[in-house]
């Protein structure tokens, strides 16, 4: 193995080590220092169009939750005029202080556009109903319909971590463990996490779908 002593190989090894150190210092594991919050299936409250059976817009199979809606579907109940959605509201884990984190592995099939796939929702009746929404438009994951969070989101499992620091009123988004977005947000009295699909107001596809697995909730106080 004479090649092992070549200067070129030593250079490669040195570059690898540099990269690993930089990766640790630059992003690290978003869940480090957080405690896992135990969830049961009952914490995953599904909201889906009221005019069709839930099983026609939501499936939970082999640990994967699949959500889809059609553009002309009805809202999730008869009292609201909101756009169609098939979403989980993490029930019983509303929070008003501390630092909270949503983690999930998501999959958005190509063709899905004009939908929110994850939200931090405020208490009902707050001036703004959300402090964070992650929308997908034509293959790009965005903060609402603004800043790009991840350019190539279709047809692959991605790890999503969303940290909400209630003390400092900031949110931070990680994709595949890497810091992708952060901003300050308007304070509210309490919050909860949602994920699935919720149709938005432009560039909607006729059908919108997202899949989620290994959803975990963390907190730090
Ligand atoms: C979800 O967790 C299981 C068990 O730890 C693991 O085998 C699987 O690869 C995970 N799924 C994804 C998409 O990461």
Short mmCIF file of C-alpha atoms and ligand atoms in Angstrom, two decimals:
data_model
loop_
_atom_site.label_atom_id
_atom_site.label_comp_id
_atom_site.label_asym_id
_atom_site.label_seq_id
_atom_site.Cartn_x
_atom_site.Cartn_y
_atom_site.Cartn_z
CA UNK A 1 0.00 0.00 0.00
CA UNK A 2 2.58 2.52 -1.15
CA UNK A 3 -0.14 5.02 -1.97
CA UNK A 4 -0.94 5.46 1.72
CA UNK A 5 2.25 7.43 2.09
CA UNK A 6 1.54 9.77 -0.81
CA UNK A 7 1.20 13.44 0.12
CA UNK A 8 -2.13 13.62 -1.73
CA UNK A 9 -3.74 11.04 0.57
CA UNK A 10 -2.48 12.80 3.67
CA UNK A 11 -4.07 15.97 2.34
CA UNK A 12 -7.42 14.19 1.87
CA UNK A 13 -7.33 12.86 5.42
CA UNK A 14 -6.54 16.31 6.78
CA UNK A 15 -9.42 17.85 4.81
CA UNK A 16 -11.80 15.20 6.16
CA UNK A 17 -10.85 15.96 9.74
CA UNK A 18 -11.21 19.69 9.19
CA UNK A 19 -14.66 19.17 7.71
CA UNK A 20 -15.85 17.07 10.66
CA UNK A 21 -14.67 19.61 13.21
CA UNK A 22 -16.24 22.46 11.25
CA UNK A 23 -19.54 20.59 10.97
CA UNK A 24 -19.69 20.03 14.71
CA UNK A 25 -18.86 23.60 15.58
CA UNK A 26 -21.15 25.07 12.93
CA UNK A 27 -24.42 23.31 13.54
CA UNK A 28 -24.21 20.34 15.92
CA UNK A 29 -27.17 18.22 16.87
CA UNK A 30 -30.24 20.47 17.23
CA UNK A 31 -31.65 18.25 20.00
CA UNK A 32 -28.53 18.38 22.23
CA UNK A 33 -29.48 19.62 25.69
CA UNK A 34 -33.22 19.01 25.12
CA UNK A 35 -35.41 16.49 26.90
CA UNK A 36 -37.78 14.27 24.98
CA UNK A 37 -41.48 14.75 25.77
CA UNK A 38 -43.35 11.44 25.77
CA UNK A 39 -46.06 11.27 23.10
CA UNK A 40 -48.81 8.71 22.61
CA UNK A 41 -50.93 8.14 19.49
CA UNK A 42 -53.70 10.09 21.26
CA UNK A 43 -51.57 13.24 21.16
CA UNK A 44 -51.79 13.25 17.36
CA UNK A 45 -55.18 14.82 16.67
CA UNK A 46 -56.08 14.67 12.98
CA UNK A 47 -57.96 17.53 11.31
CA UNK A 48 -59.24 16.68 7.84
CA UNK A 49 -61.99 17.90 5.46
CA UNK A 50 -65.41 17.43 7.07
CA UNK A 51 -67.15 16.16 3.93
CA UNK A 52 -65.09 13.01 3.38
CA UNK A 53 -64.11 10.21 5.76
CA UNK A 54 -60.77 10.83 7.48
CA UNK A 55 -59.38 7.65 5.90
CA UNK A 56 -59.68 9.30 2.46
CA UNK A 57 -57.29 12.11 3.46
CA UNK A 58 -55.07 10.53 6.13
CA UNK A 59 -53.34 7.19 6.61
CA UNK A 60 -51.16 5.92 9.43
CA UNK A 61 -49.29 2.84 8.31
CA UNK A 62 -45.95 1.32 9.40
CA UNK A 63 -45.17 4.38 11.49
CA UNK A 64 -45.71 6.79 8.59
CA UNK A 65 -48.50 9.36 8.62
CA UNK A 66 -49.59 10.38 5.11
CA UNK A 67 -51.71 13.50 4.64
CA UNK A 68 -53.30 14.75 1.43
CA UNK A 69 -56.00 17.19 0.32
CA UNK A 70 -57.55 18.20 -2.98
CA UNK A 71 -57.76 21.86 -3.94
CA UNK A 72 -61.57 21.87 -3.78
CA UNK A 73 -61.90 20.04 -0.44
CA UNK A 74 -63.92 21.52 2.42
CA UNK A 75 -62.45 22.96 5.65
CA UNK A 76 -61.89 20.69 8.66
CA UNK A 77 -65.19 21.68 10.27
CA UNK A 78 -68.38 23.51 9.32
CA UNK A 79 -67.64 26.54 11.55
CA UNK A 80 -64.49 27.67 9.74
CA UNK A 81 -63.91 29.03 6.25
CA UNK A 82 -60.22 28.10 6.25
CA UNK A 83 -58.62 26.31 3.32
CA UNK A 84 -58.60 22.52 3.10
CA UNK A 85 -56.18 20.75 5.38
CA UNK A 86 -55.23 17.29 6.54
CA UNK A 87 -53.03 17.92 9.54
CA UNK A 88 -52.08 16.70 12.97
CA UNK A 89 -52.36 19.07 15.87
CA UNK A 90 -50.06 17.89 18.66
CA UNK A 91 -52.70 17.87 21.33
CA UNK A 92 -52.13 18.46 25.01
CA UNK A 93 -48.68 19.93 24.53
CA UNK A 94 -49.47 23.62 24.23
CA UNK A 95 -46.62 25.64 25.67
CA UNK A 96 -46.18 29.20 26.90
CA UNK A 97 -42.60 29.34 28.17
CA UNK A 98 -39.22 27.68 27.81
CA UNK A 99 -37.70 26.31 24.64
CA UNK A 100 -39.54 23.75 22.52
CA UNK A 101 -38.54 21.70 19.57
CA UNK A 102 -40.39 19.77 16.89
CA UNK A 103 -38.52 17.00 15.12
CA UNK A 104 -39.89 14.94 12.27
CA UNK A 105 -38.79 13.13 9.15
CA UNK A 106 -40.83 14.49 6.26
CA UNK A 107 -41.38 13.54 2.64
CA UNK A 108 -43.07 15.76 0.06
CA UNK A 109 -43.80 14.12 -3.30
CA UNK A 110 -43.06 16.24 -6.38
CA UNK A 111 -46.23 17.81 -7.69
CA UNK A 112 -47.24 19.12 -4.28
CA UNK A 113 -47.27 22.91 -4.27
CA UNK A 114 -49.01 25.77 -2.48
CA UNK A 115 -49.30 24.02 0.89
CA UNK A 116 -48.06 24.48 4.42
CA UNK A 117 -46.44 21.31 5.78
CA UNK A 118 -45.58 22.41 9.32
CA UNK A 119 -46.75 25.21 11.62
CA UNK A 120 -46.27 26.75 15.02
CA UNK A 121 -49.81 27.77 15.85
CA UNK A 122 -50.86 30.37 18.42
CA UNK A 123 -53.68 30.01 20.90
CA UNK A 124 -57.11 30.45 19.31
CA UNK A 125 -58.10 34.09 19.07
CA UNK A 126 -54.54 35.49 18.93
CA UNK A 127 -53.99 38.44 16.59
CA UNK A 128 -51.88 36.23 14.30
CA UNK A 129 -52.78 32.57 14.17
CA UNK A 130 -49.21 31.37 13.59
CA UNK A 131 -45.61 32.41 14.24
CA UNK A 132 -44.10 29.96 11.77
CA UNK A 133 -45.36 28.16 8.70
CA UNK A 134 -43.24 26.13 6.32
CA UNK A 135 -44.75 26.25 2.84
CA UNK A 136 -43.76 24.30 -0.23
CA UNK A 137 -43.91 26.00 -3.64
CA UNK A 138 -42.62 24.19 -6.71
CA UNK A 139 -40.03 22.12 -4.86
CA UNK A 140 -38.79 24.83 -2.49
CA UNK A 141 -39.50 24.89 1.23
CA UNK A 142 -40.06 28.46 2.45
CA UNK A 143 -40.81 30.44 5.59
CA UNK A 144 -44.41 31.34 4.67
CA UNK A 145 -44.08 32.39 1.01
CA UNK A 146 -40.84 34.27 1.75
CA UNK A 147 -37.32 33.19 2.65
CA UNK A 148 -36.04 29.95 1.17
CA UNK A 149 -35.41 27.30 3.82
CA UNK A 150 -34.46 24.36 1.56
CA UNK A 151 -34.28 24.39 -2.24
CA UNK A 152 -34.70 20.71 -3.17
CA UNK A 153 -37.38 19.30 -0.93
CA UNK A 154 -39.18 16.84 -3.23
CA UNK A 155 -39.05 13.05 -3.23
CA UNK A 156 -36.68 12.43 -0.32
CA UNK A 157 -36.90 11.95 3.40
CA UNK A 158 -35.54 15.00 5.19
CA UNK A 159 -35.04 15.54 8.89
CA UNK A 160 -36.75 18.71 10.08
CA UNK A 161 -36.01 20.35 13.43
CA UNK A 162 -37.85 23.52 14.42
CA UNK A 163 -36.81 25.20 17.67
CA UNK A 164 -39.02 27.82 19.27
CA UNK A 165 -37.35 29.78 22.06
CA UNK A 166 -40.27 31.43 23.82
CA UNK A 167 -37.95 33.41 26.14
CA UNK A 168 -36.23 35.19 23.28
CA UNK A 169 -39.18 34.91 20.81
CA UNK A 170 -37.05 33.31 18.13
CA UNK A 171 -37.52 30.33 15.84
CA UNK A 172 -34.75 28.30 14.20
CA UNK A 173 -35.16 25.75 11.43
CA UNK A 174 -32.75 22.90 10.71
CA UNK A 175 -32.94 20.57 7.72
CA UNK A 176 -30.90 17.38 7.90
CA UNK A 177 -29.22 18.72 11.04
CA UNK A 178 -28.03 21.93 9.38
CA UNK A 179 -29.11 25.41 10.37
CA UNK A 180 -31.20 26.78 7.50
CA UNK A 181 -33.28 29.65 8.85
CA UNK A 182 -33.87 31.76 11.93
CA UNK A 183 -35.96 34.79 12.78
CA UNK A 184 -37.61 36.58 15.67
CA UNK A 185 -41.35 36.15 16.04
CA UNK A 186 -44.27 37.96 17.67
CA UNK A 187 -44.94 36.75 21.22
CA UNK A 188 -48.27 35.10 22.02
CA UNK A 189 -49.78 33.47 25.11
CA UNK A 190 -49.43 29.84 24.07
CA UNK A 191 -48.43 27.74 21.09
CA UNK A 192 -48.67 24.27 19.60
CA UNK A 193 -47.15 22.39 16.68
CA UNK A 194 -48.97 21.14 13.58
CA UNK A 195 -47.83 19.18 10.53
CA UNK A 196 -49.41 17.65 7.43
CA UNK A 197 -50.81 19.67 4.52
CA UNK A 198 -52.79 22.92 4.65
CA UNK A 199 -53.57 24.56 1.31
CA UNK A 200 -52.27 28.11 0.87
CA UNK A 201 -53.25 30.96 -1.45
CA UNK A 202 -51.12 30.67 -4.57
CA UNK A 203 -49.37 28.09 -6.74
CA UNK A 204 -51.56 25.30 -5.38
CA UNK A 205 -51.39 21.93 -7.08
CA UNK A 206 -54.65 20.04 -7.52
CA UNK A 207 -53.57 17.53 -4.86
CA UNK A 208 -51.15 18.24 -1.99
CA UNK A 209 -49.40 15.58 0.07
CA UNK A 210 -46.81 15.18 2.80
CA UNK A 211 -45.69 12.16 4.83
CA UNK A 212 -44.18 12.18 8.31
CA UNK A 213 -42.51 9.67 10.55
CA UNK A 214 -40.56 9.60 13.81
CA UNK A 215 -42.16 12.83 15.01
CA UNK A 216 -40.65 13.76 18.36
CA UNK A 217 -41.28 16.64 20.72
CA UNK A 218 -38.50 18.10 22.91
CA UNK A 219 -38.32 20.83 25.52
CA UNK A 220 -35.71 22.66 27.54
CA UNK A 221 -36.55 24.75 30.60
C1 LIG B 1 -37.48 6.24 12.03
O1 LIG B 1 -37.01 5.56 13.18
C2 LIG B 1 -36.75 4.18 12.93
C3 LIG B 1 -36.40 3.54 14.26
O2 LIG B 1 -35.44 4.26 14.94
C4 LIG B 1 -35.64 4.05 11.90
O3 LIG B 1 -35.37 2.72 11.63
C5 LIG B 1 -36.08 4.77 10.61
O4 LIG B 1 -35.02 4.77 9.69
C6 LIG B 1 -36.48 6.20 10.89
N1 LIG B 1 -37.06 6.77 9.67
C7 LIG B 1 -36.51 7.78 9.04
C8 LIG B 1 -37.20 8.25 7.80
O5 LIG B 1 -35.49 8.33 9.41
#
